[in-house]
Short mmCIF file of C-alpha atoms and ligand atoms in Angstrom, two decimals:
data_model
loop_
_atom_site.label_atom_id
_atom_site.label_comp_id
_atom_site.label_asym_id
_atom_site.label_seq_id
_atom_site.Cartn_x
_atom_site.Cartn_y
_atom_site.Cartn_z
CA UNK A 1243 111.29 106.76 99.75
CA UNK A 1244 114.29 104.85 99.69
CA UNK A 1245 117.56 105.92 97.75
CA UNK A 1246 120.95 104.13 97.16
CA UNK A 1247 124.10 105.80 97.42
CA UNK A 1248 126.75 104.41 95.29
CA UNK A 1249 130.39 105.67 95.09
CA UNK A 1250 132.40 104.62 92.09
CA UNK A 1251 135.44 102.47 93.07
CA UNK A 1252 136.87 100.93 90.27
CA UNK A 1253 136.86 97.43 89.25
CA UNK A 1254 134.71 95.00 91.29
CA UNK A 1255 135.59 91.37 91.75
CA UNK A 1256 134.03 88.11 93.37
CA UNK A 1257 131.08 85.89 92.89
CA UNK A 1258 127.67 86.59 92.36
CA UNK A 1259 124.80 83.80 92.79
CA UNK A 1260 121.85 84.31 90.38
CA UNK A 1261 118.16 84.42 91.71
CA UNK A 1262 115.21 82.51 90.25
CA UNK A 1263 113.50 84.58 87.58
CA UNK A 1264 111.07 87.23 88.71
CA UNK A 1265 109.22 86.98 85.19
CA UNK A 1266 109.09 83.08 85.34
CA UNK A 1267 108.11 83.23 88.80
CA UNK A 1268 105.11 85.34 88.18
CA UNK A 1269 103.15 83.44 85.61
CA UNK A 1270 103.92 79.98 87.44
CA UNK A 1271 102.39 81.66 90.88
CA UNK A 1272 99.34 82.33 88.92
CA UNK A 1273 99.23 78.93 87.12
CA UNK A 1274 98.24 77.36 90.68
CA UNK A 1275 94.97 78.82 90.19
CA UNK A 1276 94.29 76.07 87.54
CA UNK A 1277 94.03 73.58 90.27
CA UNK A 1278 92.45 72.87 93.62
CA UNK A 1279 94.98 72.35 96.35
CA UNK A 1280 98.71 73.07 97.60
CA UNK A 1281 101.15 74.00 95.05
CA UNK A 1282 104.81 74.77 95.77
CA UNK A 1283 107.30 76.58 93.83
CA UNK A 1284 110.97 76.88 94.72
CA UNK A 1285 113.46 79.18 93.80
CA UNK A 1286 110.82 82.30 93.63
CA UNK A 1287 113.12 85.55 94.48
CA UNK A 1288 112.02 87.40 97.54
CA UNK A 1289 110.79 90.68 95.66
CA UNK A 1290 108.01 93.40 95.49
CA UNK A 1291 106.58 92.08 92.55
CA UNK A 1292 106.15 88.60 94.12
CA UNK A 1293 104.70 89.37 97.27
CA UNK A 1294 102.11 91.52 95.49
CA UNK A 1295 101.13 88.55 93.34
CA UNK A 1296 100.84 86.73 96.72
CA UNK A 1297 98.74 89.53 97.81
CA UNK A 1298 96.24 88.92 94.73
CA UNK A 1299 95.96 85.37 95.06
CA UNK A 1300 94.96 85.79 99.04
CA UNK A 1301 92.54 88.59 97.87
CA UNK A 1302 90.85 85.93 95.97
CA UNK A 1303 90.48 83.90 98.93
CA UNK A 1304 93.52 81.63 98.42
CA UNK A 1305 96.07 80.92 101.02
CA UNK A 1306 99.47 81.81 99.84
CA UNK A 1307 102.95 82.87 101.16
CA UNK A 1308 106.31 82.71 100.20
CA UNK A 1309 109.46 82.21 102.49
CA UNK A 1310 113.26 81.37 102.01
CA UNK A 1311 112.60 81.04 98.08
CA UNK A 1312 109.69 78.73 98.53
CA UNK A 1313 106.14 79.97 97.46
CA UNK A 1314 103.20 77.83 98.88
CA UNK A 1315 99.61 78.22 97.37
CA UNK A 1316 96.75 76.90 98.47
CA UNK A 1317 93.85 77.25 96.39
CA UNK A 1318 91.49 74.89 98.00
CA UNK A 1319 89.04 77.91 98.30
CA UNK A 1320 88.79 80.89 96.05
CA UNK A 1321 85.90 82.77 96.12
CA UNK A 1322 86.76 86.08 94.91
CA UNK A 1323 87.46 86.33 90.91
CA UNK A 1324 88.80 90.11 90.82
CA UNK A 1325 92.20 91.81 90.14
CA UNK A 1326 91.50 95.17 91.71
CA UNK A 1327 93.17 98.46 90.33
CA UNK A 1328 95.10 99.19 93.27
CA UNK A 1329 97.22 96.14 92.79
CA UNK A 1330 97.37 95.94 89.33
CA UNK A 1331 98.46 99.49 89.07
CA UNK A 1332 101.84 98.56 91.12
CA UNK A 1333 102.21 95.53 88.75
CA UNK A 1334 101.11 94.78 85.26
CA UNK A 1335 101.61 91.04 85.65
CA UNK A 1336 98.51 90.94 87.54
CA UNK A 1337 96.81 90.57 84.37
CA UNK A 1338 98.30 86.72 84.14
CA UNK A 1339 95.28 85.93 86.63
CA UNK A 1340 92.89 86.45 83.45
CA UNK A 1341 93.62 83.40 81.69
CA UNK A 1342 93.40 81.05 84.45
CA UNK A 1343 90.51 82.39 86.11
CA UNK A 1344 88.35 82.27 83.26
CA UNK A 1345 89.65 78.69 82.36
CA UNK A 1346 89.02 77.19 85.67
CA UNK A 1347 86.23 79.36 87.36
CA UNK A 1348 84.27 81.11 83.89
CA UNK A 1349 84.71 84.13 85.27
CA UNK A 1350 86.88 87.12 86.12
CA UNK A 1351 87.35 90.75 86.82
CA UNK A 1352 90.54 92.11 86.24
CA UNK A 1353 91.60 96.09 86.18
CA UNK A 1354 92.94 97.41 82.93
CA UNK A 1355 96.92 97.90 83.21
CA UNK A 1356 96.67 101.25 81.76
CA UNK A 1357 100.17 102.42 80.40
CA UNK A 1358 103.51 102.88 82.25
CA UNK A 1359 106.78 104.21 82.11
CA UNK A 1360 108.32 102.45 79.28
CA UNK A 1361 105.03 102.23 76.99
CA UNK A 1362 101.22 101.90 76.34
CA UNK A 1363 101.41 98.37 76.64
CA UNK A 1364 97.93 97.26 75.67
CA UNK A 1365 96.35 93.90 76.35
CA UNK A 1366 94.32 93.67 73.37
CA UNK A 1367 95.96 90.37 72.29
CA UNK A 1368 95.26 88.71 75.66
CA UNK A 1369 91.71 89.73 75.33
CA UNK A 1370 90.96 88.78 71.45
CA UNK A 1371 92.56 85.42 72.10
CA UNK A 1372 90.36 84.74 74.84
CA UNK A 1373 87.20 85.95 72.76
CA UNK A 1374 88.30 83.39 70.33
CA UNK A 1375 88.33 80.78 72.71
CA UNK A 1376 84.80 81.69 73.54
CA UNK A 1377 84.80 84.13 76.60
CA UNK A 1378 82.48 87.01 76.25
CA UNK A 1379 84.49 90.11 77.11
CA UNK A 1380 83.45 93.44 78.26
CA UNK A 1381 84.99 96.57 79.39
CA UNK A 1382 83.49 98.41 82.04
CA UNK A 1383 84.79 101.35 84.19
CA UNK A 1384 88.40 100.62 83.72
CA UNK A 1385 88.04 96.87 84.50
CA UNK A 1386 87.61 93.78 81.96
CA UNK A 1387 84.85 91.45 82.76
CA UNK A 1388 85.50 88.01 81.31
CA UNK A 1389 82.98 85.24 81.27
CA UNK A 1390 82.99 81.89 79.61
CA UNK A 1391 80.67 78.92 80.64
CA UNK A 1392 83.76 76.53 78.74
CA UNK A 1393 86.53 77.79 76.82
CA UNK A 1394 87.13 75.71 73.41
CA UNK A 1395 90.25 75.08 71.41
CA UNK A 1396 91.26 77.97 69.03
CA UNK A 1397 93.73 79.06 66.34
CA UNK A 1398 95.27 82.29 67.52
CA UNK A 1399 97.38 84.21 65.86
CA UNK A 1400 99.65 87.07 67.54
CA UNK A 1401 100.38 90.13 65.48
CA UNK A 1402 103.43 90.70 67.79
CA UNK A 1403 104.97 87.74 70.27
CA UNK A 1404 103.75 88.52 73.69
CA UNK A 1405 105.52 87.41 76.43
CA UNK A 1406 102.36 87.46 79.12
CA UNK A 1407 99.77 87.12 76.16
CA UNK A 1408 101.32 83.97 75.32
CA UNK A 1409 101.29 82.70 78.85
CA UNK A 1410 97.81 83.94 79.61
CA UNK A 1411 96.59 81.95 76.40
CA UNK A 1412 98.26 78.62 77.26
CA UNK A 1413 97.30 78.64 80.70
CA UNK A 1414 93.68 79.32 79.25
CA UNK A 1415 93.99 76.71 76.71
CA UNK A 1416 95.42 73.80 79.42
CA UNK A 1417 91.63 73.75 80.48
CA UNK A 1418 89.97 74.35 77.46
CA UNK A 1419 88.02 71.84 75.46
CA UNK A 1420 89.77 71.02 72.41
CA UNK A 1421 93.23 71.88 71.03
CA UNK A 1422 94.55 75.27 70.94
CA UNK A 1423 97.44 76.70 68.51
CA UNK A 1424 99.29 80.06 69.38
CA UNK A 1425 100.82 81.29 66.16
CA UNK A 1426 103.79 83.47 66.40
CA UNK A 1427 104.14 83.11 69.91
CA UNK A 1428 106.75 84.41 72.16
CA UNK A 1429 109.76 82.09 72.62
CA UNK A 1430 111.16 83.39 75.76
CA UNK A 1431 112.88 80.68 78.35
CA UNK A 1432 110.09 82.04 80.67
CA UNK A 1433 107.59 80.59 78.48
CA UNK A 1434 109.26 77.33 78.26
CA UNK A 1435 109.60 77.24 81.97
CA UNK A 1436 105.73 77.80 82.42
CA UNK A 1437 104.99 75.37 79.55
CA UNK A 1438 106.97 72.87 81.61
CA UNK A 1439 105.42 73.57 84.89
CA UNK A 1440 101.92 72.96 83.32
CA UNK A 1441 102.91 69.63 81.80
CA UNK A 1442 103.99 68.42 85.49
CA UNK A 1443 100.53 69.43 86.47
CA UNK A 1444 99.08 67.40 84.00
CA UNK A 1445 98.67 69.64 80.91
CA UNK A 1446 99.34 68.69 76.98
CA UNK A 1447 101.51 71.32 75.47
CA UNK A 1448 103.97 71.10 72.70
CA UNK A 1449 106.19 73.52 70.92
CA UNK A 1450 107.06 75.94 73.78
CA UNK A 1451 110.21 77.72 72.60
CA UNK A 1452 109.37 77.79 69.24
CA UNK A 1453 106.83 80.10 67.56
CA UNK A 1454 103.86 77.56 67.34
CA UNK A 1455 102.62 76.12 70.50
CA UNK A 1456 99.87 73.64 70.66
CA UNK A 1457 97.86 72.87 73.74
CA UNK A 1458 95.55 69.95 74.18
CA UNK A 1459 92.99 70.99 76.84
CA UNK A 1460 92.45 68.36 79.53
CA UNK A 1461 89.26 68.53 82.02
CA UNK A 1462 91.49 68.78 85.35
CA UNK A 1463 94.87 69.69 85.96
CA UNK A 1464 96.56 68.92 89.46
CA UNK A 1465 98.73 71.24 91.76
CA UNK A 1466 102.11 72.02 91.23
CA UNK A 1467 103.72 69.16 93.41
CA UNK A 1468 107.38 70.99 93.23
CA UNK A 1469 108.64 73.10 90.59
CA UNK A 1470 111.96 75.17 90.50
CA UNK A 1471 111.85 78.56 88.07
CA UNK A 1472 114.74 79.22 85.87
CA UNK A 1473 117.44 81.72 86.96
CA UNK A 1474 116.88 85.30 86.02
CA UNK A 1475 118.54 85.75 82.65
CA UNK A 1476 118.02 89.38 82.99
CA UNK A 1477 119.82 89.76 86.79
CA UNK A 1478 123.00 87.59 85.27
CA UNK A 1479 122.73 90.08 82.24
CA UNK A 1480 122.92 93.08 84.55
CA UNK A 1481 125.83 91.70 86.65
CA UNK A 1482 127.98 90.94 83.33
CA UNK A 1483 127.10 94.89 82.35
CA UNK A 1484 128.96 95.64 85.97
CA UNK A 1485 131.67 93.44 85.19
CA UNK A 1486 132.43 95.24 82.13
CA UNK A 1487 131.99 98.77 83.00
CA UNK A 1488 133.89 98.52 85.98
CA UNK A 1489 136.91 96.45 84.42
CA UNK A 1490 136.15 94.03 86.99
CA UNK A 1491 136.25 90.16 87.30
CA UNK A 1492 133.23 88.53 88.54
CA UNK A 1493 132.46 84.74 88.62
CA UNK A 1494 128.77 84.70 87.96
CA UNK A 1495 127.18 81.44 89.08
CA UNK A 1496 124.00 79.66 88.55
CA UNK A 1497 122.08 80.56 85.13
CA UNK A 1498 121.97 79.22 81.97
CA UNK A 1499 124.19 81.07 79.64
CA UNK A 1500 122.06 79.76 76.36
CA UNK A 1501 119.28 81.99 77.40
CA UNK A 1502 121.79 84.95 77.04
CA UNK A 1503 123.22 84.06 73.83
CA UNK A 1504 122.48 87.55 72.24
CA UNK A 1505 123.82 89.51 75.12
CA UNK A 1506 126.75 87.81 75.44
CA UNK A 1507 127.85 88.06 71.82
CA UNK A 1508 127.10 91.95 71.96
CA UNK A 1509 129.24 92.18 75.14
CA UNK A 1510 132.14 90.30 73.65
CA UNK A 1511 131.82 92.98 70.81
CA UNK A 1512 132.19 95.39 73.26
CA UNK A 1513 135.61 93.44 74.16
CA UNK A 1514 134.05 91.75 77.37
CA UNK A 1515 135.76 88.37 77.70
CA UNK A 1516 133.77 85.38 79.01
CA UNK A 1517 135.62 82.19 80.19
CA UNK A 1518 133.32 79.14 80.91
CA UNK A 1519 134.30 77.64 84.27
CA UNK A 1520 132.94 74.72 86.00
CA UNK A 1521 131.37 77.09 88.79
CA UNK A 1522 129.84 79.38 86.64
CA UNK A 1523 130.68 81.87 83.89
CA UNK A 1524 134.07 84.43 84.78
CA UNK A 1525 133.38 87.74 83.16
CA UNK A 1526 135.97 90.48 82.87
CA UNK A 1527 135.74 93.89 81.71
CA UNK A 1528 138.38 95.23 79.57
CA UNK A 1529 140.57 98.19 79.86
CA UNK A 1530 138.38 100.09 77.28
CA UNK A 1531 135.26 99.02 76.26
CA UNK A 1532 134.41 99.09 72.27
CA UNK A 1533 130.97 101.02 70.77
CA UNK A 1534 128.68 98.68 69.21
CA UNK A 1535 125.19 98.97 67.86
CA UNK A 1536 122.04 96.98 69.14
CA UNK A 1537 118.38 96.45 68.34
CA UNK A 1538 116.04 95.08 70.67
CA UNK A 1539 114.19 92.00 69.70
CA UNK A 1540 111.63 89.63 71.16
CA UNK A 1541 113.73 86.42 72.40
CA UNK A 1542 116.12 85.06 70.73
CA UNK A 1543 117.06 88.66 69.75
CA UNK A 1544 118.84 91.01 72.13
CA UNK A 1545 116.42 91.72 75.23
CA UNK A 1546 114.34 95.11 75.63
CA UNK A 1547 115.09 94.06 79.33
CA UNK A 1548 118.65 94.62 78.95
CA UNK A 1549 118.97 97.80 76.89
CA UNK A 1550 119.20 100.26 79.54
CA UNK A 1551 122.03 98.60 81.18
CA UNK A 1552 123.83 97.86 77.76
CA UNK A 1553 123.26 101.96 77.27
CA UNK A 1554 125.07 102.63 80.35
CA UNK A 1555 128.03 100.53 79.25
CA UNK A 1556 127.96 102.49 75.90
CA UNK A 1557 127.93 105.31 77.50
CA UNK A 1558 131.80 105.11 78.31
CA UNK A 1559 132.97 103.10 75.43
CA UNK A 1560 135.12 104.02 72.59
CA UNK A 1561 133.20 105.56 69.99
CA UNK A 1562 129.68 106.01 68.77
CA UNK A 1563 127.01 103.11 69.16
CA UNK A 1564 123.64 103.14 67.88
CA UNK A 1565 120.67 101.61 70.27
CA UNK A 1566 117.50 100.59 68.47
CA UNK A 1567 114.60 99.92 70.88
CA UNK A 1568 111.58 97.97 68.84
CA UNK A 1569 109.75 96.49 71.29
CA UNK A 1570 108.33 99.21 73.84
CA UNK A 1571 108.05 102.78 72.48
CA UNK A 1572 108.94 104.85 75.49
CA UNK A 1573 111.85 102.78 76.84
CA UNK A 1574 114.50 105.82 76.90
CA UNK A 1575 113.63 107.33 80.24
CA UNK A 1576 116.93 106.67 81.54
CA UNK A 1577 118.47 108.67 79.05
CA UNK A 1578 117.72 111.81 80.71
CA UNK A 1579 119.37 110.50 83.97
CA UNK A 1580 122.40 108.84 82.33
CA UNK A 1581 122.79 112.44 80.84
CA UNK A 1582 123.22 114.24 84.01
CA UNK A 1583 125.86 111.70 84.74
CA UNK A 1584 127.95 112.89 81.74
CA UNK A 1585 126.77 110.46 79.20
CA UNK A 1586 126.46 112.26 75.50
CA UNK A 1587 123.59 110.61 74.35
CA UNK A 1588 120.93 111.75 71.63
CA UNK A 1589 117.55 110.38 71.01
CA UNK A 1590 115.49 109.98 67.52
CA UNK A 1591 112.36 108.34 67.65
CA UNK A 1592 113.32 104.57 68.48
CA UNK A 1593 116.86 105.37 68.12
CA UNK A 1594 119.51 106.40 70.59
CA UNK A 1595 123.20 107.61 69.60
CA UNK A 1596 125.58 107.30 72.45
CA UNK A 1597 128.69 108.90 71.91
CA UNK A 1598 131.25 106.97 74.36
CA UNK A 1599 132.30 109.67 77.22
CA UNK A 1600 136.10 109.39 78.89
CA UNK A 1601 134.13 109.39 82.22
CA UNK A 1602 130.83 109.56 83.80
CA UNK A 1603 130.65 111.63 87.07
CA UNK A 1604 128.15 110.83 90.10
CA UNK A 1605 125.25 112.72 90.24
CA UNK A 1606 121.64 112.74 91.77
CA UNK A 1607 119.52 110.48 89.44
CA UNK A 1608 116.05 109.03 89.22
CA UNK A 1609 115.00 105.75 88.60
CA UNK A 1610 111.71 105.78 86.38
CA UNK A 1611 111.40 101.85 86.16
CA UNK A 1612 113.01 98.47 86.83
CA UNK A 1613 115.51 97.96 84.28
CA UNK A 1614 116.23 101.97 84.20
CA UNK A 1615 117.32 101.70 87.81
CA UNK A 1616 119.72 98.96 86.73
CA UNK A 1617 121.18 101.02 84.17
CA UNK A 1618 121.92 103.98 86.79
CA UNK A 1619 123.64 101.56 88.88
CA UNK A 1620 125.90 100.14 86.28
CA UNK A 1621 126.53 103.55 85.47
CA UNK A 1622 126.93 104.81 89.33
CA UNK A 1623 129.52 101.88 89.92
CA UNK A 1624 132.23 103.15 86.80
CA UNK A 1625 131.41 106.99 87.77
CA UNK A 1626 133.83 109.26 89.71
CA UNK A 1627 132.28 110.04 92.77
CA UNK A 1628 129.22 109.81 94.67
CA UNK A 1629 125.73 108.98 92.77
CA UNK A 1630 122.51 109.09 94.63
CA UNK A 1631 119.51 107.15 93.09
CA UNK A 1632 116.30 108.44 94.14
CA UNK A 1633 112.75 106.04 93.79
CA UNK A 1634 114.92 102.83 94.12
CA UNK A 1635 111.92 101.19 95.10
CA UNK A 1636 111.58 100.19 90.99
CA UNK A 1637 115.01 98.21 91.91
CA UNK A 1638 113.38 96.29 94.60
CA UNK A 1639 110.60 95.30 92.14
CA UNK A 1640 113.10 93.12 90.40
CA UNK A 1641 116.58 92.46 91.87
CA UNK A 1642 116.90 90.20 94.71
CA UNK A 1643 119.30 91.50 97.33
CA UNK A 1644 121.01 93.59 95.11
CA UNK A 1645 122.98 95.91 97.74
CA UNK A 1646 123.89 92.58 99.20
CA UNK A 1647 125.10 91.11 95.96
CA UNK A 1648 127.00 94.23 94.97
CA UNK A 1649 128.71 94.86 98.30
CA UNK A 1650 129.99 91.18 98.29
CA UNK A 1651 131.74 92.12 95.53
CA UNK A 1652 133.29 95.29 96.88
CA UNK A 1653 130.88 98.27 95.58
CA UNK A 1654 130.51 100.68 98.18
CA UNK A 1655 126.81 101.21 98.23
CA UNK A 1656 124.41 102.37 100.95
CA UNK A 1657 120.50 102.52 101.32
CA UNK A 1658 118.87 105.89 102.91
CA UNK A 1659 115.56 106.55 103.80
N1 LIG B 3195 101.65 94.06 73.09
C1 LIG B 3195 100.24 94.54 72.40
N2 LIG B 3195 99.21 94.16 72.15
C2 LIG B 3195 99.03 93.05 73.55
C3 LIG B 3195 100.11 92.77 74.17
C4 LIG B 3195 101.55 93.34 73.96
O1 LIG B 3195 100.34 95.57 71.42
O2 LIG B 3195 97.89 92.55 74.02
C5 LIG B 3195 102.87 94.57 72.57
C6 LIG B 3195 103.62 95.57 73.75
O3 LIG B 3195 102.96 96.81 73.72
C7 LIG B 3195 104.62 95.53 73.54
C8 LIG B 3195 105.37 93.97 72.74
O4 LIG B 3195 103.66 93.89 72.28
O5 LIG B 3195 105.12 96.78 72.45
C9 LIG B 3195 105.52 93.17 73.45
O6 LIG B 3195 105.28 92.82 74.91
P1 LIG B 3195 104.92 91.98 75.50
O7 LIG B 3195 103.50 91.55 75.75
O8 LIG B 3195 105.59 91.01 75.28
O9 LIG B 3195 105.45 92.35 77.25
P2 LIG B 3195 104.76 92.00 78.55
O10 LIG B 3195 104.45 90.31 78.57
O11 LIG B 3195 104.00 92.64 79.19
C10 LIG B 3195 106.88 90.89 79.34
C11 LIG B 3195 107.89 91.10 80.79
C12 LIG B 3195 108.72 92.41 80.65
C13 LIG B 3195 109.49 92.55 79.29
C14 LIG B 3195 108.46 92.07 78.10
C15 LIG B 3195 109.55 92.13 76.43
C16 LIG B 3195 106.90 89.77 82.54
C17 LIG B 3195 105.94 89.90 83.70
N3 LIG B 3195 107.14 90.94 81.76
O12 LIG B 3195 106.39 91.93 79.32
O13 LIG B 3195 109.52 92.72 81.60
O14 LIG B 3195 109.95 93.54 79.22
O15 LIG B 3195 107.90 91.03 77.97
O16 LIG B 3195 110.25 90.96 76.85
O17 LIG B 3195 107.12 88.77 81.89
C18 LIG B 3195 110.73 93.77 83.44
O18 LIG B 3195 110.79 92.60 83.84
O19 LIG B 3195 111.59 94.81 83.55
C19 LIG B 3195 109.77 93.88 81.96
C20 LIG B 3195 109.17 95.08 81.66
#
């Protein structure tokens, strides 16, 4: 299993190009299932999760490949409507094939994802929404079996705004008979990007980006002629944390700052300096970070996907900060690893109290999930000495060319097998 060896070496400086968003690419790739023919998606990052999704589509009979940032998916032939356990267990986002399969082929067999390192993560709202649209759902030997002759429009209220749940039902509703209204829908930029892509395919969608989305079903959709996915806001936020933690100076390019409003405001409270330039956003770390509190929330709140990286930053800040995780119940697995590096953090329920330490010290640590790995990278880059990050495959699932990008800004980093 690969590991990453990082030696903290002070302020990192240079330019970072942000890649396309993993969490926008995944639903957009599955949207190709809704039409017959060749779809082309641009700015798709080269990541393990993307190749898993392509494998899943190939397993269904489609021809799917991705090269140099372009994913080509030909759904002219689709003859297997199953997402097997072996693929779903490595990537929960596989569940995104459910809505498109039922809408277009009237059936799907998708493995139930089960729990993961950040929480139980059920898909009950995806299933009850599809049921409301007329699908018959059965659970059998760990699989969801869904069937429908023709989905019909419905009014669906989400108890909690769910990102992939909103995406799944929006895709299903695009081909349903009649109008679907999703209330308390997720407002994340990735939901909006998917809606924009669906509209290019011929879907009728209003309100994406607000908490009420209205979808008027159409009989047929066209393949994706060309769609370029939005920038990865979490990757951009992670590099902001790196600039802040190392007292560096990074010019972060090709992303939308408005997708990171909450994160940037909190980073500014922590003393990080932001200067808008024509080529991108310059982010400068202060001499001493100030402690500040955060509470994770669905968009436009502070994203849970930036919580771990923010905590790594606070581990060296001046003072005590309180970090509340409200989206996932178990997203503090990085705490024990950060403690191994000298961080002073205590947890009670969904709340972590971080008492800023003068220095962090390099140590062998273990990545437990994608964003936890990113927080260990942030901590290792500002720690004294060498850190060895084990199980780095988690990082490879979601950060494109992380080592290359780090090396380019002066980090001492290498990979060992
Ligand atoms: N939830 C339910 N029932 C459901 C669906 C969700 O109770 O049917 C709960 C979840 O357990 C959680 C909350 O609702 O407590 C919100 O979860 P959501 O469904 O929004 O999460 P997700 O769609 O499974 C996506 C991202 C995650 C990101 C979350 C929250 C993708 C592929 N994944 O997951 O990204 O953390 O939204 O923003 O878009 C990551 O990239 O590292 C990652 C985990």
